[in-house]
Coordinates of C-alpha atoms in Angstrom, one line a residue:
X110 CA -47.5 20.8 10.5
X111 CA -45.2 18.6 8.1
X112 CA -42.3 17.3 10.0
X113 CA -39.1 18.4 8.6
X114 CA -36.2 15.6 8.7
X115 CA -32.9 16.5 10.0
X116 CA -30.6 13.7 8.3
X117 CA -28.1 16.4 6.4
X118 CA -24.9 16.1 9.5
X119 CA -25.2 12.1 9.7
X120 CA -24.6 12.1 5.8
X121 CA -21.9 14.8 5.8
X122 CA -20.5 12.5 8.8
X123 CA -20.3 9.6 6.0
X124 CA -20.0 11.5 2.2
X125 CA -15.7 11.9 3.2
X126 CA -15.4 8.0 4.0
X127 CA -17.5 6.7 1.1
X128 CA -16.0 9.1 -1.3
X129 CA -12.8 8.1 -0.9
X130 CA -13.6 4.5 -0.8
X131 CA -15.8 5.2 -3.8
X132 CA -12.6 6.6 -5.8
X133 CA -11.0 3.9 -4.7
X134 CA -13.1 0.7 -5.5
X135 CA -11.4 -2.1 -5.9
X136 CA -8.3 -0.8 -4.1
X137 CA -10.0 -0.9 -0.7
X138 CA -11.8 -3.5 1.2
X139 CA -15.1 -2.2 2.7
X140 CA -13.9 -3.7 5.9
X141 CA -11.6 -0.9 6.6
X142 CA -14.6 1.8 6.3
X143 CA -15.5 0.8 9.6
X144 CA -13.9 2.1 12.0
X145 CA -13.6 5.4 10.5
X146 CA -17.7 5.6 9.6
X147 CA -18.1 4.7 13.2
X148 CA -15.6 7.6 15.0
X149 CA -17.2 10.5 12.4
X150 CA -20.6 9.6 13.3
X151 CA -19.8 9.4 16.9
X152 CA -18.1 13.0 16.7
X153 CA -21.0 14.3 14.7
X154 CA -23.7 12.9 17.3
X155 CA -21.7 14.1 20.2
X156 CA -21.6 17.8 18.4
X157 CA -24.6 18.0 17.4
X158 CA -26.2 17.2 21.3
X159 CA -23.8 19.5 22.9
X160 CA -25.2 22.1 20.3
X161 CA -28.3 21.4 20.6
X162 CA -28.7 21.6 24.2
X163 CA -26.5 24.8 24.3
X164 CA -28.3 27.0 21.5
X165 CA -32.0 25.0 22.4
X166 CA -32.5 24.7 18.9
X167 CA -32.0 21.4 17.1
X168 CA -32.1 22.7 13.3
X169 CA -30.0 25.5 14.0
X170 CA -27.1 23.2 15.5
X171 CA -27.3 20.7 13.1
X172 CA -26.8 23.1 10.3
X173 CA -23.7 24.4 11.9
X174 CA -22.3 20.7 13.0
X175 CA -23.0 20.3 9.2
X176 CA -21.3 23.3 7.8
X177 CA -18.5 22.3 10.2
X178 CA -18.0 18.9 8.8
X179 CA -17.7 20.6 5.2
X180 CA -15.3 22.8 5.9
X181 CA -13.6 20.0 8.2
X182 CA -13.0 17.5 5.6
X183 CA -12.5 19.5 2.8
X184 CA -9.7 21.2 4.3
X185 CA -7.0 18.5 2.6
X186 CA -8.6 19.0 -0.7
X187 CA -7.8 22.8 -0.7
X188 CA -4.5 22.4 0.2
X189 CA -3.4 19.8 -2.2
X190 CA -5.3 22.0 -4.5
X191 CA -3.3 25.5 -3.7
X192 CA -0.1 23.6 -3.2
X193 CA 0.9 25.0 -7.0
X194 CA -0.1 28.4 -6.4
X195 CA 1.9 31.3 -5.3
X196 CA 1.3 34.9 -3.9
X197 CA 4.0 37.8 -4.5
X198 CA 6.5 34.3 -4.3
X199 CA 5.1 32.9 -1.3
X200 CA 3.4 29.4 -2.2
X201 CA -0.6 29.3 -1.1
X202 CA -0.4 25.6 -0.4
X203 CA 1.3 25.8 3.5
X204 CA -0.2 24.7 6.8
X205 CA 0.7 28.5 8.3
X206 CA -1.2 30.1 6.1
X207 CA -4.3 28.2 5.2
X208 CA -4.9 26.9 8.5
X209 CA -5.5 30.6 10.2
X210 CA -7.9 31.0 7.4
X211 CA -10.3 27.8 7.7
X212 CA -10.0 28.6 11.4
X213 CA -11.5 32.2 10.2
X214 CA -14.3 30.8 7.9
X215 CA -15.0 28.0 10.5
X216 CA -16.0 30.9 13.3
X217 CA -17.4 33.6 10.9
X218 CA -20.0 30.6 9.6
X219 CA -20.7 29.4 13.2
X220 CA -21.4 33.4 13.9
X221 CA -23.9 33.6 11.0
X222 CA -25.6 30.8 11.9
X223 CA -26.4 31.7 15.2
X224 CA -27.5 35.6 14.4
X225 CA -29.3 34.3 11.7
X226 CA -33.1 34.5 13.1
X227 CA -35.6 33.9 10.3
X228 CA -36.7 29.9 10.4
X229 CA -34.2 28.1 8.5
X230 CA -36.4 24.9 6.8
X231 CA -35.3 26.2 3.6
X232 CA -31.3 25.8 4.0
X233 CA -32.4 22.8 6.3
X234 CA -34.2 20.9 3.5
X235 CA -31.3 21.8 0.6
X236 CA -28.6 20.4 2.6
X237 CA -30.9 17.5 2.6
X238 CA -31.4 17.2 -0.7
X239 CA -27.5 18.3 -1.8
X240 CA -25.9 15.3 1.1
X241 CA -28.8 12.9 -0.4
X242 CA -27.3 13.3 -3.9
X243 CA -24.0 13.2 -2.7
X244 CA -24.3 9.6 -1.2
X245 CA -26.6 8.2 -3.6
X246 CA -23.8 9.4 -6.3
X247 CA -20.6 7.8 -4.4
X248 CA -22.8 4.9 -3.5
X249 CA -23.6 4.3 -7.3
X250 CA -20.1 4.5 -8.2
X251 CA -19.0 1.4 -5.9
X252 CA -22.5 -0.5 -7.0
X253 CA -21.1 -0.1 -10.7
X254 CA -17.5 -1.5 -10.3
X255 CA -19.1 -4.6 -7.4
X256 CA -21.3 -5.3 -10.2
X257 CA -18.5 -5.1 -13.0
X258 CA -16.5 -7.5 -10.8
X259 CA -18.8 -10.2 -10.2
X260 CA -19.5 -10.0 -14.3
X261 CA -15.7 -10.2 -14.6
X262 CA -15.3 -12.8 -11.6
X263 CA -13.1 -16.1 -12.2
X264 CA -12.0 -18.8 -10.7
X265 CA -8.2 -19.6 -10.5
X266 CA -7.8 -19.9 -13.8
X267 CA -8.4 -23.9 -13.9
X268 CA -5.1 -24.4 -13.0
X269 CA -4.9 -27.7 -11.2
X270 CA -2.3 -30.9 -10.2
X271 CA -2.0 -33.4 -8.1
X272 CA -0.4 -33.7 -4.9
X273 CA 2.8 -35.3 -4.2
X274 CA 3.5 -38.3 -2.7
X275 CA 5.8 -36.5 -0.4
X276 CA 3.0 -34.3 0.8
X277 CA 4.0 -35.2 4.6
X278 CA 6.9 -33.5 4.4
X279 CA 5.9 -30.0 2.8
X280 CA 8.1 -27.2 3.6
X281 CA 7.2 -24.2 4.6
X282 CA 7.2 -21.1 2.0
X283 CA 8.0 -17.8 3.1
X284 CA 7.7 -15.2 0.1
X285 CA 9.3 -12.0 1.1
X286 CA 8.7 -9.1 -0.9
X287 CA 11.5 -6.3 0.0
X288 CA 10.0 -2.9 -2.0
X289 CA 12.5 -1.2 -4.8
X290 CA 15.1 -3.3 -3.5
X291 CA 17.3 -2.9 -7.1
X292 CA 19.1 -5.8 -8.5
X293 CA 22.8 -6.1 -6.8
X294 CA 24.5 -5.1 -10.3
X295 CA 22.3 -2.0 -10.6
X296 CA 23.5 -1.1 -6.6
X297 CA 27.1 -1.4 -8.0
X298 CA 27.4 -0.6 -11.6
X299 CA 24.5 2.4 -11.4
X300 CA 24.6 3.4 -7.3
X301 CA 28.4 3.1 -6.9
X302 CA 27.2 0.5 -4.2
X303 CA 29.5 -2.6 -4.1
X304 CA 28.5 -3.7 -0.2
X305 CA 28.6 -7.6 -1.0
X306 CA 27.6 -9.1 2.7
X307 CA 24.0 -10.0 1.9
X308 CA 24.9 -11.4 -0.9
X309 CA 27.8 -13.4 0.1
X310 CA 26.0 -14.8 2.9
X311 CA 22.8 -15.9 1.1
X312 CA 25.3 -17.7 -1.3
X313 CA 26.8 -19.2 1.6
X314 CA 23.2 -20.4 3.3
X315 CA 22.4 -22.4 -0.1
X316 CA 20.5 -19.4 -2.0
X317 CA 20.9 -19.3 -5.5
X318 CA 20.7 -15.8 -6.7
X319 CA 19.2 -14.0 -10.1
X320 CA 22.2 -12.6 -11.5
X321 CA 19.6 -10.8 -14.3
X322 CA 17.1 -10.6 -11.8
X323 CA 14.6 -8.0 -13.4
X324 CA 11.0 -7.8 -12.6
X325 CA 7.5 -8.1 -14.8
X326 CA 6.6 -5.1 -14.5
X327 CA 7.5 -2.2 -12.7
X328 CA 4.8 -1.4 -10.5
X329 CA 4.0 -2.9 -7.3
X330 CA 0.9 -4.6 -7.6
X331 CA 0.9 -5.7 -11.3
X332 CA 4.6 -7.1 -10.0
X333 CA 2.6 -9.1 -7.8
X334 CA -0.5 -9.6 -9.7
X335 CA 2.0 -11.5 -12.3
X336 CA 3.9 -13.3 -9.8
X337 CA 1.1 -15.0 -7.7
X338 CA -1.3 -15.7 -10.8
X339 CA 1.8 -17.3 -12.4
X340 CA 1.0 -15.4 -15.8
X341 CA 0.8 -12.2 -17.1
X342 CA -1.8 -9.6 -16.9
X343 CA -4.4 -9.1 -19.6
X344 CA -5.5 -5.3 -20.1
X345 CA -8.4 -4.3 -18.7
X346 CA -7.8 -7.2 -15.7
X347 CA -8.0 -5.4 -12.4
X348 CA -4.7 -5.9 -10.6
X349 CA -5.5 -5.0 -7.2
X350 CA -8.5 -7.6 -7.4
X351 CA -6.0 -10.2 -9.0
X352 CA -3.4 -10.0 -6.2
X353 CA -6.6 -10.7 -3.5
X354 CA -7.8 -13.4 -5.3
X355 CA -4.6 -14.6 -6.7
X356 CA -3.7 -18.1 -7.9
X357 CA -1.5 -19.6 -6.2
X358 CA -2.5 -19.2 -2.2
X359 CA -5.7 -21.5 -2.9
X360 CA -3.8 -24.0 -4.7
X361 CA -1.3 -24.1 -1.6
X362 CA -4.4 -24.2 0.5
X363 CA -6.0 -27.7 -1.2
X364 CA -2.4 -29.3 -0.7
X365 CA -2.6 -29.0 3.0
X366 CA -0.7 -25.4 3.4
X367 CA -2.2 -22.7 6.2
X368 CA -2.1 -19.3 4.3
X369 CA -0.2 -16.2 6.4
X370 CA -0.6 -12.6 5.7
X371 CA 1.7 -9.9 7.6
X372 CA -0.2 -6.8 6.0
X373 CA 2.3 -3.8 4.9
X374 CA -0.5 -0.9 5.2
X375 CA -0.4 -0.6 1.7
X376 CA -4.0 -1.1 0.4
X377 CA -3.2 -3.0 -3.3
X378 CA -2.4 -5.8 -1.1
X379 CA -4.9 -6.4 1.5
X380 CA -6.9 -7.9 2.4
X381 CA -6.2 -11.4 0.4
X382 CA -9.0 -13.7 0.5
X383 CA -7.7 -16.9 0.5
X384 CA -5.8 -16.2 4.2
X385 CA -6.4 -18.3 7.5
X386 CA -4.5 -15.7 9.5
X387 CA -3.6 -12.4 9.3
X388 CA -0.7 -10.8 11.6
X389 CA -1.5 -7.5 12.6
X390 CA 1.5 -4.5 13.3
X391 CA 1.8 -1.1 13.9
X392 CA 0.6 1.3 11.3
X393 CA -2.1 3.0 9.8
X394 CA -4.2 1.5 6.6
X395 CA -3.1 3.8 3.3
X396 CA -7.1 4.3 3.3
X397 CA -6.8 6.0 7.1
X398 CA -3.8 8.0 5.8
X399 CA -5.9 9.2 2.8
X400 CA -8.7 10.0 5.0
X401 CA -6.4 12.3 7.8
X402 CA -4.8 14.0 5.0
X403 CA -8.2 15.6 3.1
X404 CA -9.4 16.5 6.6
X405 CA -8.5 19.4 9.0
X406 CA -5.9 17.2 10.7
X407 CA -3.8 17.4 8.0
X408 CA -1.4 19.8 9.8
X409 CA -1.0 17.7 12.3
X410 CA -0.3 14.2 11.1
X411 CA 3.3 14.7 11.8
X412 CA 2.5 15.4 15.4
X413 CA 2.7 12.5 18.3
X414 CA -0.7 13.1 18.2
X415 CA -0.7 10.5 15.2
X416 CA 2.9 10.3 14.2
X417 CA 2.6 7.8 11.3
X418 CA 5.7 8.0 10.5
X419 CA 6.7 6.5 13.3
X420 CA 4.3 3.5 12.8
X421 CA 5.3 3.4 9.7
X422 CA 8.8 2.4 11.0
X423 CA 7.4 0.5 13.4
X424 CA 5.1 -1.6 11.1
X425 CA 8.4 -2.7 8.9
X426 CA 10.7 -3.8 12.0
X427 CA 7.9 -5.7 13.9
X428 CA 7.4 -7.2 10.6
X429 CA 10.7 -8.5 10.4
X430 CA 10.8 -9.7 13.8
X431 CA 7.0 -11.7 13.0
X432 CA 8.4 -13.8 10.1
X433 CA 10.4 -16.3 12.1
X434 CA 7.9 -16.7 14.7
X435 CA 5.3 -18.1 13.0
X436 CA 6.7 -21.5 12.6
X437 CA 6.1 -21.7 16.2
X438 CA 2.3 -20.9 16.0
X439 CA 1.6 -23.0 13.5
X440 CA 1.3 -26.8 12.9
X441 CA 1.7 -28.6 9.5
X442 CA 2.8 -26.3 6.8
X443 CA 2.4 -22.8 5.6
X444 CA 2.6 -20.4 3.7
X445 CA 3.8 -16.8 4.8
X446 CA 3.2 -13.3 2.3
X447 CA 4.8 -10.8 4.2
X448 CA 5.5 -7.2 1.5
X449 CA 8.0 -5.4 3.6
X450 CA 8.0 -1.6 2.4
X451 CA 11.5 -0.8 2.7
X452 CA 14.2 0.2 1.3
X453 CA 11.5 1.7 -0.5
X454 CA 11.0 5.7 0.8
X455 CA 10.4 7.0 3.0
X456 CA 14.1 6.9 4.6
X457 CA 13.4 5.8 8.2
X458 CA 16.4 4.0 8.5
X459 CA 19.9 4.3 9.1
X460 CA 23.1 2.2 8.2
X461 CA 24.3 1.4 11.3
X462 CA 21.0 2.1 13.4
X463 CA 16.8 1.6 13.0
X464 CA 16.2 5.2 13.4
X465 CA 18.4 7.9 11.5
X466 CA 19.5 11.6 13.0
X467 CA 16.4 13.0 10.8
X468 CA 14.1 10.6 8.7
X469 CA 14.4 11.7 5.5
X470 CA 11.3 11.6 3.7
X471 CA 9.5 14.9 1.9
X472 CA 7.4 17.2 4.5
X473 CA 4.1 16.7 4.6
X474 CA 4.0 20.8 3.8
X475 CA 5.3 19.6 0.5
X476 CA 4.2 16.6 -0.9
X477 CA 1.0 13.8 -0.3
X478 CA 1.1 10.5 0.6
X479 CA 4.5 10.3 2.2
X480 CA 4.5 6.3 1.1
X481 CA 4.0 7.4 -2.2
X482 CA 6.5 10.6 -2.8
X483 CA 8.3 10.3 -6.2
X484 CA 10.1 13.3 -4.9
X485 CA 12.1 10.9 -2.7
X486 CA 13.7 9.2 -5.7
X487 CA 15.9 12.5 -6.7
X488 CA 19.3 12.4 -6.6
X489 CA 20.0 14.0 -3.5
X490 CA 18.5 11.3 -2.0
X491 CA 20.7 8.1 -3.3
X492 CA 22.9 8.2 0.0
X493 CA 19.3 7.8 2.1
X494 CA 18.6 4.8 0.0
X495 CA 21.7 3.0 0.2
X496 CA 22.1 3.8 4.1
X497 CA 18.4 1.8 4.4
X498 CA 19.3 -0.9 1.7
X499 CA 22.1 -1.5 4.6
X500 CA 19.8 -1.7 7.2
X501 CA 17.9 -3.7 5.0
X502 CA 20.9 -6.4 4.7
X503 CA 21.4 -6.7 8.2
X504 CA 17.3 -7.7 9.5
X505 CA 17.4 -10.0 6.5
X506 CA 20.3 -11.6 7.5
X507 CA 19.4 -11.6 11.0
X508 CA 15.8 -13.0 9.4
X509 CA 17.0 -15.8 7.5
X510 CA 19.5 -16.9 10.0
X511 CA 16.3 -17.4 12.8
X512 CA 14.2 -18.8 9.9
X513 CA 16.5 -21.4 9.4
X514 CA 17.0 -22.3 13.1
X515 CA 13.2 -22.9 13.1
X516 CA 13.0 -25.1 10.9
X517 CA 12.6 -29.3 11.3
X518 CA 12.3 -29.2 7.2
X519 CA 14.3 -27.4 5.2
X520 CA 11.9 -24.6 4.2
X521 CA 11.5 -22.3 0.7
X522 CA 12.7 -18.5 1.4
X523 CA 11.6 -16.5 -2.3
X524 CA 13.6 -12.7 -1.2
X525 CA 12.2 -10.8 -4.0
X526 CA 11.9 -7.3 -5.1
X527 CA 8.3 -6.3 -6.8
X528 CA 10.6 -3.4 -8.8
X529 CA 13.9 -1.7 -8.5
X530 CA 14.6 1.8 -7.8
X531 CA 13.5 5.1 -9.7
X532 CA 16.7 7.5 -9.2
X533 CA 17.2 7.7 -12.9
X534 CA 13.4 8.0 -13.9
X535 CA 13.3 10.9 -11.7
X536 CA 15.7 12.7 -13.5
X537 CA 14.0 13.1 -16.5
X538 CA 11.7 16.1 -15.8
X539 CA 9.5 15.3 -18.8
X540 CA 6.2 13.2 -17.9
X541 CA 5.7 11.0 -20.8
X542 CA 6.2 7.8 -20.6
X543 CA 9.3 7.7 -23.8
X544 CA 10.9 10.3 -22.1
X545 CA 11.4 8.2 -19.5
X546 CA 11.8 4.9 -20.8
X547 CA 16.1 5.5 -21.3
X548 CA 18.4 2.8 -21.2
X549 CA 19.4 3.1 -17.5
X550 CA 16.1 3.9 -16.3
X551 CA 14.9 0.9 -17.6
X552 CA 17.7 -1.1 -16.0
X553 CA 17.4 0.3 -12.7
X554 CA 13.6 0.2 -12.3
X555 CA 13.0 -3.2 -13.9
X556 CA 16.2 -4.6 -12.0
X557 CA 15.6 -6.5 -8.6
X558 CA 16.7 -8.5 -5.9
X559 CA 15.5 -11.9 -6.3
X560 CA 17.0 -14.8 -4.4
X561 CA 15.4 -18.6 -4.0
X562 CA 16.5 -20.9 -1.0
X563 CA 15.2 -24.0 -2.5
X564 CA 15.3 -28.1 -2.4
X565 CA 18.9 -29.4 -4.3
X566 CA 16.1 -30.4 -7.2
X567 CA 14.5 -27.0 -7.4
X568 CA 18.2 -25.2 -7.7
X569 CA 19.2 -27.2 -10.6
X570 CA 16.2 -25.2 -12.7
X571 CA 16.9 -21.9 -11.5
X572 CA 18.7 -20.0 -14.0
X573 CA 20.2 -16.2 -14.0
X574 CA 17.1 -14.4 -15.8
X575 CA 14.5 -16.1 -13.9
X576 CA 11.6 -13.2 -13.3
X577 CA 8.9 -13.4 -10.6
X578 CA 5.8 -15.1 -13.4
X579 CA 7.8 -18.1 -12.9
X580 CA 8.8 -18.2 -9.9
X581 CA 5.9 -20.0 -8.4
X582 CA 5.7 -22.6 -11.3
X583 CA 9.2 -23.8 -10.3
X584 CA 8.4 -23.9 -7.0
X585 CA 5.2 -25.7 -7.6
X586 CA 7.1 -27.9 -10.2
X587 CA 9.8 -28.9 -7.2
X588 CA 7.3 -29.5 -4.3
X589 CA 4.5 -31.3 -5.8
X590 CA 6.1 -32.7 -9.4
X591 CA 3.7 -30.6 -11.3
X592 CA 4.0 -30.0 -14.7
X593 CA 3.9 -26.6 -15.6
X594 CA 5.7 -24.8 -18.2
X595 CA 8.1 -21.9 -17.8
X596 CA 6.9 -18.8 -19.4
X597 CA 9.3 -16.7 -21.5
X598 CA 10.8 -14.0 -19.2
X599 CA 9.6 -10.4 -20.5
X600 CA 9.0 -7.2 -19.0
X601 CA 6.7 -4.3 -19.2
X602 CA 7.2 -0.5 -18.2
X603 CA 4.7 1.1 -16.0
X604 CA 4.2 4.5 -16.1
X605 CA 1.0 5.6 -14.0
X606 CA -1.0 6.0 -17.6
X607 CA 0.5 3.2 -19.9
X608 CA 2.0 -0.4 -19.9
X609 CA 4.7 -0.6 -22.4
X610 CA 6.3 -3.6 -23.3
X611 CA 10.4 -3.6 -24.1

């Protein structure tokens, strides 16, 4: 008798991890599929022989541990999906409500299943053939975009110089990016927020800050796709894939520098190849947070039981703490990329404190991603935002004051913004992109911090609109007496679906 192969639960145990990563190619190393490949398969193996010793019957109880991982990881999908849709005025998309009914269809399958008595090679053999097509589908899909990349692959754009002479003496470089931290006209003229001690005592430490400072564009990773490729981006040019393989980190790397990355858990900007060491914090990867939220633990992502909220807030101090230490680890000179997500939402932060009375960010009963919740750009939030722009002020006070003290040379700080703040985009109810592109929403978004702590000779080119696809020319100009030319300072509007250029 013909052998029938049981491989359907091992592929159901995989099609939720490679679909997402398969959505999100190019976005995602492949390195962070590991882990959670490895714990689904071990669930599914360790169902699957508890089953199968229990009901005696290995077909049977994989076709249940299958059916189980189904209904298990599509649970997120259904929500997101309802979460529009309303009964007699009572929305469809809440935990309370779906959950008793997954719980239902999860025990009225596993009943079937086992009453079912007639051989079940048939069902056996289609889920089979239905995972098989599944896989070979979402595997396609990233075999299409690796092979689109290494058509489109290039080098660093032949940009090249000579060292300096001074090359014994490098500084260090810490580049700080401080997410949706708005330009400190936009905080007073558009917030009503005139709180001037950041400022003040950056001016007094020798910074020279962007009284224009606007940004390139205003989305995160085309921000810094622009800025650490020194250029602007070309349509069609992958962004994600030009901030990992970015310009300027392997020209700091052939003039001696050690590359540092303090990952922020957002996946446009990790991994970055060029790196020698990575600082690990708390926090989950955006890619693990995807993956919990299309699954059945969904409702309880806000529990202790993952809490990575918490993490979350725990990822951006530690963060802040690592940044001055590093000079201590390391010998001869480096370079240190550290994208702190904050003020950015969600409000975790207080003024006065690191932990407000209630974190303000939107439920995850009401919105996805809570990194990504537009929501938490409405008005009612502007106090939140200001409170954590605060807090914000005092860790990078507190930041640069220990940077400094560690330092033998003088080092480069670059406190930069990759985009301002949305209050005013989010006003507009309309989604195109004119609708939104008004006067003061394009001030406020395109608006940013953006303050250099450089050498006397690399002050005297700084200049008011200075934006971030220059930033690294200067620098490079100051430190190793290259040559490059200073681009003119435009910027683009981003708006999910276009690019628009004002």
């Amino acid at each position: 008798m013909k052998k029938k192969w049981i491989i359907h639960p091992f592929l159901f145990a995989v099609i939720p991890v490679l679909h997402i990563f398969s959505n999100n190619a190019g976005k995602v190393d492949i390195t962070v599929i590991i882990m959670p490949l490895a714990i689904s398969l071990f669930f599914t193996i360790a169902l699957w022989s508890f089953l199968t010793f229990a009901l005696k019957d290995v077909k049977r109880a994989g076709i249940i541990v299958s059916i189980f991982l189904l209904l298990f990881f599509s649970y997120g999908h259904f929500y997101h999906g309802l979460g529009n849709l309303s009964l007699m005025g009572a929305s469809l998309g809440r935990h309370r409500f779906l959950l008793p009914v997954w719980a239902f269809i999860t025990v009225l399958s596993t009943f079937i299943f086992l009453k079912i008595r007639r051989p079940l090679n048939g069902f056996n053999s289609f889920l089979n053939v239905t995972a098989s097509v599944v896989i070979i589908s979402s595997l396609f899909n990233i075999g299409v975009y690796e092979s689109a990349k290494a058509r489109n692959k290039k080098d660093s754009g032949g940009i090249e110089f000579k060292s300096a002479e001074k090359e014994n003496v490098l500084p260090d470089i810490y580049y700080i990016i401080l997410d949706a931290y708005t330009n400190p006209e936009v905080l007073k003229d558009m917030l009503g927020y005139d709180e001037k001690s950041l400022i003040n005592y950056l001016n007094d430490k020798g910074f020279y800050i962007a009284k224009d400072g606007r940004t390139n564009y205003t989305s995160t990773c085309l921000s810094l796709a622009c800025s650490l490729n020194m250029r602007y981006i070309h349509k069609g040019e992958n962004s994600v894939e030009l901030v990992r393989s970015n310009t300027v980190m392997p020209l700091l790397k052939s003039h001696g520098y050690k590359i540092v990355n303090i990952p922020s858990g957002y996946s446009d900007t990790a991994p970055i190849h060029s790196v020698d060491f990575e600082i690990n914090v708390s926090g989950y990867h955006e890619f693990t947070i995807t993956l919990l939220e299309t699954s059945l633990l969904y409702p309880f992502t806000q529990t202790k039981i993952f809490d990575y909220i918490s993490l979350h807030r725990k990822r951006i101090l530690e963060t802040f703490d690592m940044i001055p230490k590093v000079r201590s680890r390391l010998k001869g000179p480096f370079f240190i990329f550290a994208h702190i997500v904050c003020p950015h939402p969600p409000y975790l932060f207080g003024k006065e404190s690191a932990l407000t009375e209630r974190s303000r960010f939107e439920t995850f009963e009401d919105s996805g991603n809570f990194m990504l919740v537009n929501n938490n750009w409405s008005p009612e939030f502007k106090a939140d935002y200001l409170n954590q722009v605060s807090f914000v002020n005092k860790k990078v006070r507190l930041l640069v004051e220990q940077i400094l003290k560690n330092s033998e040379i003088p080092p480069i700080i670059i406190l930069q913004a990759d985009h301002g703040s949305a209050f005013e985009m989010y006003k507009i109810k309309s989604g195109t992109v004119a609708a939104r592109q008004t006067e003061t929403s394009i001030k406020e978004r395109s608006g940013i911090l953006n303050a250099y702590y450089l050498p006397e000779e690399g002050r005297e080119l700084l200049y008011d609109s200075i934006t971030p696809v220059n930033t690294f020319r200067l620098v490079f100009n100051t430190i190793f007496n290259a040559d490059f030319e200073l681009l003119e300072d435009r910027v683009y509007w981003y708006d999910f679906a276009e690019v628009t250029e004002f």
